[in-house]
PDB file of C-alpha atoms in Angstrom:
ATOM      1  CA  UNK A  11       0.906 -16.899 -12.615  1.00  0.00           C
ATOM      2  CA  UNK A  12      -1.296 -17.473  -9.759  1.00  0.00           C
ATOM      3  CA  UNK A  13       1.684 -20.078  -8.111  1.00  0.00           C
ATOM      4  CA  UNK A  14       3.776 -17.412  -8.744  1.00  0.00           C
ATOM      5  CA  UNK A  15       1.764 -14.942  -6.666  1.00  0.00           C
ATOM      6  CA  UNK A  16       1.108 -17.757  -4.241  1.00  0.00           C
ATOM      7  CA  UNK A  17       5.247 -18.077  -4.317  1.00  0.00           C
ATOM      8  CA  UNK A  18       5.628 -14.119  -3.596  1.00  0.00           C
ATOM      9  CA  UNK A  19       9.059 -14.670  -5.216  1.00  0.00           C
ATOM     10  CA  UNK A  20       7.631 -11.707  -8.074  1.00  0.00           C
ATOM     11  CA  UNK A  21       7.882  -9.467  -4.697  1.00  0.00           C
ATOM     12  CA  UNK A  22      11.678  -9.840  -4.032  1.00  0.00           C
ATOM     13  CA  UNK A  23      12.921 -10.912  -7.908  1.00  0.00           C
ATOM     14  CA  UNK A  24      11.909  -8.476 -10.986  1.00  0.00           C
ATOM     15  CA  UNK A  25      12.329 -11.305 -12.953  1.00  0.00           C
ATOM     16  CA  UNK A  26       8.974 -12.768 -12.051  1.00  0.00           C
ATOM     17  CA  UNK A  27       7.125 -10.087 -12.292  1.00  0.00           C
ATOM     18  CA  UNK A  28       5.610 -10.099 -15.845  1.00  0.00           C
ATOM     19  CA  UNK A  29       2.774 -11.889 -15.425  1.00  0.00           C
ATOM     20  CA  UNK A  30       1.790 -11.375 -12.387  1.00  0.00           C
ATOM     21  CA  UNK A  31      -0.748  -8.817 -13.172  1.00  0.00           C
ATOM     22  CA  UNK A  32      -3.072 -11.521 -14.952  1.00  0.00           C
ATOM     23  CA  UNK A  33      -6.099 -12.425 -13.652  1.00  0.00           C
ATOM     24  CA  UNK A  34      -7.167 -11.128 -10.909  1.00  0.00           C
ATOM     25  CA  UNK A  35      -4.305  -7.833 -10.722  1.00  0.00           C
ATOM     26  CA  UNK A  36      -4.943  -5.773  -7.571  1.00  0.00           C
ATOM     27  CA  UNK A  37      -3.930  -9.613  -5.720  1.00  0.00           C
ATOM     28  CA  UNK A  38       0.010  -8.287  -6.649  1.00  0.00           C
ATOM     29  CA  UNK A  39      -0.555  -5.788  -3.762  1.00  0.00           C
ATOM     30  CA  UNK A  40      -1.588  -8.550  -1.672  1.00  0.00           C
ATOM     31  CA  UNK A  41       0.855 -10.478  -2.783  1.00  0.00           C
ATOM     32  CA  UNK A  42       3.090  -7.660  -1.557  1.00  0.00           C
ATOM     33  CA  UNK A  43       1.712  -6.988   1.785  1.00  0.00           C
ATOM     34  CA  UNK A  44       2.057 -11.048   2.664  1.00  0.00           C
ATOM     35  CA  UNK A  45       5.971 -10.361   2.284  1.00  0.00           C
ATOM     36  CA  UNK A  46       5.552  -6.834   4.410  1.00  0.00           C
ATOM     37  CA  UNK A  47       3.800  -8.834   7.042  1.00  0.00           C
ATOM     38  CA  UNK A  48       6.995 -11.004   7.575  1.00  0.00           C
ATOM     39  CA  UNK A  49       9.307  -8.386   7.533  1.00  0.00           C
ATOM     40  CA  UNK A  50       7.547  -6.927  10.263  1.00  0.00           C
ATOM     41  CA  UNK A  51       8.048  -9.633  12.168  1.00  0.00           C
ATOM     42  CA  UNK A  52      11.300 -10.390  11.241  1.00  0.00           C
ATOM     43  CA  UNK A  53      12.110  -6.340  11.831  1.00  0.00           C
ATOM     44  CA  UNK A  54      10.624  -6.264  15.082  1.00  0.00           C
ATOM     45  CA  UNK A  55      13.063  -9.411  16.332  1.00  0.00           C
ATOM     46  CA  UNK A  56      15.829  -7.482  14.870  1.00  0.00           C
ATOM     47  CA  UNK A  57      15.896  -4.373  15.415  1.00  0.00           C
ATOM     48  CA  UNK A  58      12.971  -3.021  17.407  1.00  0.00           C
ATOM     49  CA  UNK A  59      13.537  -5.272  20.172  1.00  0.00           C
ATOM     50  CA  UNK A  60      17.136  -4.389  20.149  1.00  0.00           C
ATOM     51  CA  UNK A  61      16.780  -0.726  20.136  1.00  0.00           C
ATOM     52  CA  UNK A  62      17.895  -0.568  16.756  1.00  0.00           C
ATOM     53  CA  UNK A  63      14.835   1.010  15.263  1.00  0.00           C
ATOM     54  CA  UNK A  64      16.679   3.555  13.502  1.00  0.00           C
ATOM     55  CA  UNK A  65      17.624   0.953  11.636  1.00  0.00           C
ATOM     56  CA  UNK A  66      14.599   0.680   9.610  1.00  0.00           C
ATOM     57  CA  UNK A  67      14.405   3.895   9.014  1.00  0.00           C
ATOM     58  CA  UNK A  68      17.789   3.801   7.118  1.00  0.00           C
ATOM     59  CA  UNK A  69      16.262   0.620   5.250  1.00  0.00           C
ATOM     60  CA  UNK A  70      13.164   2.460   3.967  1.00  0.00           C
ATOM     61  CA  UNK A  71      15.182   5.631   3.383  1.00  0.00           C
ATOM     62  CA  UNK A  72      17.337   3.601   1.404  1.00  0.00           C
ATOM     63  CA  UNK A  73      14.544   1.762  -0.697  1.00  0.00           C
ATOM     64  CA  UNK A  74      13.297   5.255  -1.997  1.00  0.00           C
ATOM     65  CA  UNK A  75      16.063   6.342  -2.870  1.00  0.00           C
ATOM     66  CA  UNK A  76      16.590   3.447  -4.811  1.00  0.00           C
ATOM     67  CA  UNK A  77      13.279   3.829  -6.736  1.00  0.00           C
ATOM     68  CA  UNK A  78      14.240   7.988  -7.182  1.00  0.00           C
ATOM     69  CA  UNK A  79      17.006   6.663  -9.112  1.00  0.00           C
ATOM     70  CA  UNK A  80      14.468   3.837 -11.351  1.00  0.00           C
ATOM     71  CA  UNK A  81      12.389   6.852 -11.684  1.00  0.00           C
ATOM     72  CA  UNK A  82      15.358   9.091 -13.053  1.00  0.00           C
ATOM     73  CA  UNK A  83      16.657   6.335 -15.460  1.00  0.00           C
ATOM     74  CA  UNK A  84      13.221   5.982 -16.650  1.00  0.00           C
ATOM     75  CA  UNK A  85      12.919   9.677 -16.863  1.00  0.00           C
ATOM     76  CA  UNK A  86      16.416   9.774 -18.854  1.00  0.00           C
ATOM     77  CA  UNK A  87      15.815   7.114 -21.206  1.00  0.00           C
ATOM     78  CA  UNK A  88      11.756   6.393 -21.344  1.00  0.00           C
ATOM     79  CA  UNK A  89      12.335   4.273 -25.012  1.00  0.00           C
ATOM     80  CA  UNK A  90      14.060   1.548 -22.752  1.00  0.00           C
ATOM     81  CA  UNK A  91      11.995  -1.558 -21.961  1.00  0.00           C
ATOM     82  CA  UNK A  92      14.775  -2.307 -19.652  1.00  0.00           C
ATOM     83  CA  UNK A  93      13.937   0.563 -17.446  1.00  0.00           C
ATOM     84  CA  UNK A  94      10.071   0.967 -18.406  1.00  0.00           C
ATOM     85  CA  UNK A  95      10.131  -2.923 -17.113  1.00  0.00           C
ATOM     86  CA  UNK A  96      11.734  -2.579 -13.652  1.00  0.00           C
ATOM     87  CA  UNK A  97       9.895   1.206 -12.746  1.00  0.00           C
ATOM     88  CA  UNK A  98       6.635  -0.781 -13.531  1.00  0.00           C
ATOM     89  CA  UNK A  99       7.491  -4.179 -10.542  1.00  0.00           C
ATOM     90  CA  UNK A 100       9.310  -1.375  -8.297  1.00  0.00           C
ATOM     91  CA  UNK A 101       5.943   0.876  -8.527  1.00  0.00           C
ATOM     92  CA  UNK A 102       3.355  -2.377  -8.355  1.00  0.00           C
ATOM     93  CA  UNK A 103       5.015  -5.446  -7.455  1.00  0.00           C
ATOM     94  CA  UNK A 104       8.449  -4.839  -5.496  1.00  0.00           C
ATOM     95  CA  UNK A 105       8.607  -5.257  -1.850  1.00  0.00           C
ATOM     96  CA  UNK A 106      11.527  -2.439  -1.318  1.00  0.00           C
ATOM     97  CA  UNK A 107       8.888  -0.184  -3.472  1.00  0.00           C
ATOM     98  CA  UNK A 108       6.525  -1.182  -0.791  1.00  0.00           C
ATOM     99  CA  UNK A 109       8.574  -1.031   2.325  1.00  0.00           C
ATOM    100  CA  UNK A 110       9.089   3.161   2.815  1.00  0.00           C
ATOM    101  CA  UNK A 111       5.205   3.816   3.072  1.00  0.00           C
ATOM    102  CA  UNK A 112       4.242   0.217   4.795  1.00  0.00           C
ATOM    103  CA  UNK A 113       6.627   1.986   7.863  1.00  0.00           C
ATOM    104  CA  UNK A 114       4.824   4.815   7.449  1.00  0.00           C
ATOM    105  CA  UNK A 115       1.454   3.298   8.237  1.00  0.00           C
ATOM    106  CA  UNK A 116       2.947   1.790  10.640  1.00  0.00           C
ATOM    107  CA  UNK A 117       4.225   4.795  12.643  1.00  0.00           C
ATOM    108  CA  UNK A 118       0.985   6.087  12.479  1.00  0.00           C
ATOM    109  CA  UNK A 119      -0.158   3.735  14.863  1.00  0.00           C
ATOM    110  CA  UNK A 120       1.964   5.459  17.241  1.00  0.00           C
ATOM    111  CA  UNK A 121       0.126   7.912  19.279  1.00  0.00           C
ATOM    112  CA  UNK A 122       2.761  11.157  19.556  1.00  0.00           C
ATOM    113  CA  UNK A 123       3.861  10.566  15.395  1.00  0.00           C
ATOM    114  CA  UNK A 124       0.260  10.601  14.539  1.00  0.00           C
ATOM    115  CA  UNK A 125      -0.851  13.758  16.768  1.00  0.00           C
ATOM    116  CA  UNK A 126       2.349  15.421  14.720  1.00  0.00           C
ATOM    117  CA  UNK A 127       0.788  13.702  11.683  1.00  0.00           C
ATOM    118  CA  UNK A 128      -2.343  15.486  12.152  1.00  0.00           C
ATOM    119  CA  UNK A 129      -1.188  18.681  13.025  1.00  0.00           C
ATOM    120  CA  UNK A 130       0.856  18.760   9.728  1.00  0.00           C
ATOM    121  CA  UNK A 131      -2.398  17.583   7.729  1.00  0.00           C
ATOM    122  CA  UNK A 132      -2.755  21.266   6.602  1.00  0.00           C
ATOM    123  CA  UNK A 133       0.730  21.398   5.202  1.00  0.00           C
ATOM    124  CA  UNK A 134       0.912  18.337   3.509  1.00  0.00           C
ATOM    125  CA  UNK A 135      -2.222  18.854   1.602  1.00  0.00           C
ATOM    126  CA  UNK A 136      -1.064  21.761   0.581  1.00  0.00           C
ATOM    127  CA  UNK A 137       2.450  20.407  -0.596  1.00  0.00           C
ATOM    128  CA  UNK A 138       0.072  17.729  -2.464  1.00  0.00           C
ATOM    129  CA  UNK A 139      -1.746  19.878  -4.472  1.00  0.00           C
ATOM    130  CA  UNK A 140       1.574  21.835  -5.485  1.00  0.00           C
ATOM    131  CA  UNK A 141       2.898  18.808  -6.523  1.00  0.00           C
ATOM    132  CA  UNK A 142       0.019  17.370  -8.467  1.00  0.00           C
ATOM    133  CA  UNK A 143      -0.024  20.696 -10.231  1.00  0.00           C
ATOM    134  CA  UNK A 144       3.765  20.676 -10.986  1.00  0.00           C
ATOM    135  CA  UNK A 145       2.579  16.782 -12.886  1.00  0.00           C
ATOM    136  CA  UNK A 146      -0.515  18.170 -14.585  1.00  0.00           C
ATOM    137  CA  UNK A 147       1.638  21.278 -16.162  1.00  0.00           C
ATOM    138  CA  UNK A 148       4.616  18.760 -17.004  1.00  0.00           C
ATOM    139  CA  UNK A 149       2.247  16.620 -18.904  1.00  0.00           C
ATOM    140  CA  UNK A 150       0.456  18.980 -20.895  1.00  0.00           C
ATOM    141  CA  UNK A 151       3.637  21.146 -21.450  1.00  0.00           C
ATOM    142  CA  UNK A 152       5.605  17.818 -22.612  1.00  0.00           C
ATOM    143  CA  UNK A 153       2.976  15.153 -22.867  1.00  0.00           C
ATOM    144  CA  UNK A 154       5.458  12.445 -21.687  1.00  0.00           C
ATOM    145  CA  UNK A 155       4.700  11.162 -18.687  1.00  0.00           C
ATOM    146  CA  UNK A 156       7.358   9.047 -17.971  1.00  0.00           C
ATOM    147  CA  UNK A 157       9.637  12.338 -18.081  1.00  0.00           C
ATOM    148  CA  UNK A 158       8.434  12.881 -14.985  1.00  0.00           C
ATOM    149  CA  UNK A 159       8.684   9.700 -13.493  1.00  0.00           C
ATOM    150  CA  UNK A 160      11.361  11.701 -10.622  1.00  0.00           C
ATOM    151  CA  UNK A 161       8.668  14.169  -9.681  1.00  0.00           C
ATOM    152  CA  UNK A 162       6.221  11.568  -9.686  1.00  0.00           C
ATOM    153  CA  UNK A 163       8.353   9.869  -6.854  1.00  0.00           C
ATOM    154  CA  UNK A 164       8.783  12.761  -4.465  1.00  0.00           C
ATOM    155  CA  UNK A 165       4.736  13.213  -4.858  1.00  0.00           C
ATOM    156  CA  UNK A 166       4.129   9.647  -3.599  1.00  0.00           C
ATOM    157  CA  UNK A 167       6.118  10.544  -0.705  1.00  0.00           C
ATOM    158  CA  UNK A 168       4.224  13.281  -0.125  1.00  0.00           C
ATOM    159  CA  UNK A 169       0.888  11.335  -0.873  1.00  0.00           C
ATOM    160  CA  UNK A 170       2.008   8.738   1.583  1.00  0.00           C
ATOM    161  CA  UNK A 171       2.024  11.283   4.430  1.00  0.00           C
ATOM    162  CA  UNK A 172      -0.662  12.965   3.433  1.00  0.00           C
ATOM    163  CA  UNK A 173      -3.184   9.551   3.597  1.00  0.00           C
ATOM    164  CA  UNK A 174      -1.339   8.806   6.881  1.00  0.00           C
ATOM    165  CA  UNK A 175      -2.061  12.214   8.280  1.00  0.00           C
ATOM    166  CA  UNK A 176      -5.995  11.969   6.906  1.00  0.00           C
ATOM    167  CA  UNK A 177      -6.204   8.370   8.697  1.00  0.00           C
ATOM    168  CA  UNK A 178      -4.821   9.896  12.201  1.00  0.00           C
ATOM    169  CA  UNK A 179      -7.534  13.225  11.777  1.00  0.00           C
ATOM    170  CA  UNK A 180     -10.376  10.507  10.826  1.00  0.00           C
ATOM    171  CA  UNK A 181      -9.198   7.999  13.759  1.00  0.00           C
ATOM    172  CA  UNK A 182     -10.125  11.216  16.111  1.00  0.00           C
ATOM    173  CA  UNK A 183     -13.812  11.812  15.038  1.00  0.00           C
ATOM    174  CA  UNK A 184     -17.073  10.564  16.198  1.00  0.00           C
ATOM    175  CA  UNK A 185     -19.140   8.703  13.403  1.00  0.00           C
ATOM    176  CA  UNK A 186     -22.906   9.019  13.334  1.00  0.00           C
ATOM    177  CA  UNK A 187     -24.159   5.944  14.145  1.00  0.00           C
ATOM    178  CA  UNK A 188     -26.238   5.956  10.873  1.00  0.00           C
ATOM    179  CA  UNK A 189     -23.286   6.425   8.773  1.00  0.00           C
ATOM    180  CA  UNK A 190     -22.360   4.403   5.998  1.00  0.00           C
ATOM    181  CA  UNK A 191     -19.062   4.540   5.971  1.00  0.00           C
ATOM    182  CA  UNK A 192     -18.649   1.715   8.131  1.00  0.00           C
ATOM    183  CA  UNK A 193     -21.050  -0.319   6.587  1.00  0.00           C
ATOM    184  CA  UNK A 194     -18.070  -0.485   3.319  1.00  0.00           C
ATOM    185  CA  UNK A 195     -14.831   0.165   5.751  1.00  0.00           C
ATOM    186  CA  UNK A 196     -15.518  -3.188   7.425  1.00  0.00           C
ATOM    187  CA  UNK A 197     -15.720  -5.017   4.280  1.00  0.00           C
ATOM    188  CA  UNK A 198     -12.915  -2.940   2.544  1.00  0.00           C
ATOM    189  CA  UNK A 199     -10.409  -5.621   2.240  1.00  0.00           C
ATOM    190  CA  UNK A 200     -13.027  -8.134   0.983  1.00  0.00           C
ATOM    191  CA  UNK A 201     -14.094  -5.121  -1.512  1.00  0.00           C
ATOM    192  CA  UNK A 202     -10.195  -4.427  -2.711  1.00  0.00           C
ATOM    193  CA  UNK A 203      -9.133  -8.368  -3.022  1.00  0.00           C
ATOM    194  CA  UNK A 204     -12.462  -9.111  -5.615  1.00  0.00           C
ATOM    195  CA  UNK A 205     -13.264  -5.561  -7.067  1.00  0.00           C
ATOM    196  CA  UNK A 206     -11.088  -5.653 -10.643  1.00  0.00           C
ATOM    197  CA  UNK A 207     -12.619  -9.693 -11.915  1.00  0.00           C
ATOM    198  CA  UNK A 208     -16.628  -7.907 -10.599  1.00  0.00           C
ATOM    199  CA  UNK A 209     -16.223  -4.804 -12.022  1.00  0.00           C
ATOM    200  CA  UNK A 210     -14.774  -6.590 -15.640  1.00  0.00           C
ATOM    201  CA  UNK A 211     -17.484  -9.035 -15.806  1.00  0.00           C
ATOM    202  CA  UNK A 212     -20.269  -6.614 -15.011  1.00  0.00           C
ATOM    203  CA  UNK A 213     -19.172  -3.859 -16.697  1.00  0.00           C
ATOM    204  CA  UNK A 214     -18.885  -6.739 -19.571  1.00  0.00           C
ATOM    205  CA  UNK A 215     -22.525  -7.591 -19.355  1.00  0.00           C
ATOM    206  CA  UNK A 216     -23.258  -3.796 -20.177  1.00  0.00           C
ATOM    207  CA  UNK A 217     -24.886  -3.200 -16.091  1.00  0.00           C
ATOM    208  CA  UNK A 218     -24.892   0.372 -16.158  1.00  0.00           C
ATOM    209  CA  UNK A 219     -22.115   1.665 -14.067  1.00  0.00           C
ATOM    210  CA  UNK A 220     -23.934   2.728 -10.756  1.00  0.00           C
ATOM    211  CA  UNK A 221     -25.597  -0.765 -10.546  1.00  0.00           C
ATOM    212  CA  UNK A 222     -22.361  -1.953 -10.917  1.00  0.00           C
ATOM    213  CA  UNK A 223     -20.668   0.064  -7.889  1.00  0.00           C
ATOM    214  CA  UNK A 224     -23.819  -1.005  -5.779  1.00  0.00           C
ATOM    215  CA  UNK A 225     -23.129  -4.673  -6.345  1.00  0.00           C
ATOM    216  CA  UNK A 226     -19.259  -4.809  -5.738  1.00  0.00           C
ATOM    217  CA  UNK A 227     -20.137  -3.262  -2.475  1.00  0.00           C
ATOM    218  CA  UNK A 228     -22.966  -5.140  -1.265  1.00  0.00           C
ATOM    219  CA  UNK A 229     -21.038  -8.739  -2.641  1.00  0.00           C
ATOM    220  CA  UNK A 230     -17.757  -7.788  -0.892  1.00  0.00           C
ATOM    221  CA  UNK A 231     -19.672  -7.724   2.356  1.00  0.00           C
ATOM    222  CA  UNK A 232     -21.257 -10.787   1.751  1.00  0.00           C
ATOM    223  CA  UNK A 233     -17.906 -11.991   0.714  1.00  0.00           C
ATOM    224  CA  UNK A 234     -17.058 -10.530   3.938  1.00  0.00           C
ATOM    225  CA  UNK A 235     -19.565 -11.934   6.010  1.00  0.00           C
ATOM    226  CA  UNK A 236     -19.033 -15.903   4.581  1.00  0.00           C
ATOM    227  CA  UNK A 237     -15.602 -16.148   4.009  1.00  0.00           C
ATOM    228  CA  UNK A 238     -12.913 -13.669   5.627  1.00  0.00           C
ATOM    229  CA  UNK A 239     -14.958 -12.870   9.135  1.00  0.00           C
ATOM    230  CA  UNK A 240     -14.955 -16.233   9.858  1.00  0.00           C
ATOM    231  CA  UNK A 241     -11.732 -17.339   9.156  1.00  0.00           C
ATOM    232  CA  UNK A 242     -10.260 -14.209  11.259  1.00  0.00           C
ATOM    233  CA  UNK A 243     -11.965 -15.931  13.723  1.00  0.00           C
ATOM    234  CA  UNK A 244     -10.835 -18.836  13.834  1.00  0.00           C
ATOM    235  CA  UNK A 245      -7.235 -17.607  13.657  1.00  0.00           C
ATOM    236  CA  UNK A 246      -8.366 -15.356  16.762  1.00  0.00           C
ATOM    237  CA  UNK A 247      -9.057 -18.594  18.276  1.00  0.00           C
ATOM    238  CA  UNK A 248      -6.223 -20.788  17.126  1.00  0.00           C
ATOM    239  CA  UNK A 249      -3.935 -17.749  18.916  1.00  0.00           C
ATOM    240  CA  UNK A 250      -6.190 -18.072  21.955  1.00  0.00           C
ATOM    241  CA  UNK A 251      -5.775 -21.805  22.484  1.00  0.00           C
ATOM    242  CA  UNK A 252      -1.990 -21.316  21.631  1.00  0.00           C
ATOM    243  CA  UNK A 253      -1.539 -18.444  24.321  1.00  0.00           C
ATOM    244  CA  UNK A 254      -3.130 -20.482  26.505  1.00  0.00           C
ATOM    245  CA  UNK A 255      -1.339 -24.129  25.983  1.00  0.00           C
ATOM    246  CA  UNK A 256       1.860 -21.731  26.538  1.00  0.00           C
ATOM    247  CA  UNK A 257       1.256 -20.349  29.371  1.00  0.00           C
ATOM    248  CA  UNK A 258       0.166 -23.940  31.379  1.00  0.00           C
ATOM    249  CA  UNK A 259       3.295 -25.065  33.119  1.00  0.00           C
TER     250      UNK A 259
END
């Protein structure tokens, strides 16, 4: 399972997907993002350079519609494994689940989407909590989720923009310089990649729960601090000294 990960064929090929969610799970997502990473790369050659960015936007528009229609044969028929099998990689493992709000995050970055992103921040909350209350009533009017697999779609949409509209607001404010917000944002990739195989063992143990939530934090800076700072660095430097050995005649 872990060469599998390592692979990321389970990102492109349902097929491979079953066990990739041993172990340590939330490392699917990163799994996922490793694939995203090339694509952007590989978009960017393609299309962006080439004026052809529209492109992409046909791409992701055509990836969720794709996974409206896994959601609406999951909806349809919830007793198939068949379907309850490929809405479960398409949601958590599936690179063209991925794609649609990956490009998302990525226009955010852009200065005039994200000041139109923020100004819609009021809308699309509100939107989200309409939506979250159309699942809530589903589920305890039916009390089968998966019915509303379709609806469940459209709100991860709207989800998506809202988080990308909450980022650009947050981008635009001044942090107290004793605020601890920072202190766990800097570390938060260290925190997501070991979080699940910490919080299992210590929650194993029986450490009461907010002892537990103090040390994941504190040991994904450390992990942090001694093992992903340093090697960012060093592939901040490897880029230097390749810029550089370019650019000699």
């Amino acid at each position: 399972c872990m060469a599998l990960k390592m692979s990321t064929l389970p990102a492109i090929v349902p097929n491979f997907h079953a066990c990739t969610g041993q172990a340590n799970g939330p490392l699917i997502t990163v799994m996922v993002e490793a694939v995203l990473y090339a694509l952007y790369a590989l978009f960017s050659w393609a299309f962006i350079w080439r004026g052809r960015e529209r492109w992409i936007w046909w791409i992701c528009i055509a990836c969720w519609l794709i996974g409206m229609f896994i959601a609406t044969r999951r909806a349809v028929d919830y007793y198939s494994d068949t379907n309850e099998f490929i809405y479960n990689w398409w949601q958590n493992s599936s690179v063209f689940g991925f794609l649609p709000f990956w490009w998302l995050g990525a226009l955010a970055v852009n200065r005039r989407a994200a000041a139109t992103l923020s100004r819609w921040w009021g809308w699309l909350t509100a939107a989200l909590i309409v939506f979250s209350l159309l699942l809530v009533a589903w589920w305890r009017i039916y009390d089968t989720p998966s019915d509303a697999s379709a609806l469940a779609q459209i709100r991860q949409l709207v989800y998506g923009l809202w988080i990308a509209a909450l980022i650009c607001r947050i981008d635009g404010m001044k942090l107290h310089a004793f605020n601890p917000l920072p202190f766990i944002g800097v570390s938060g990739y260290s925190l997501y990649a070991i979080h699940a195989p910490l919080l299992m063992y210590l929650l194993g143990v029986g450490l009461a729960p907010l002892l537990v939530l103090v040390a994941v934090v504190v040991a994904s800076f450390v992990f942090y601090q001694a093992i992903e700072r340093p090697f960012m660095s060093l592939g901040t430097k490897l880029a230097h000294h390749r810029m550089r050995s370019g650019a000699r005649p």
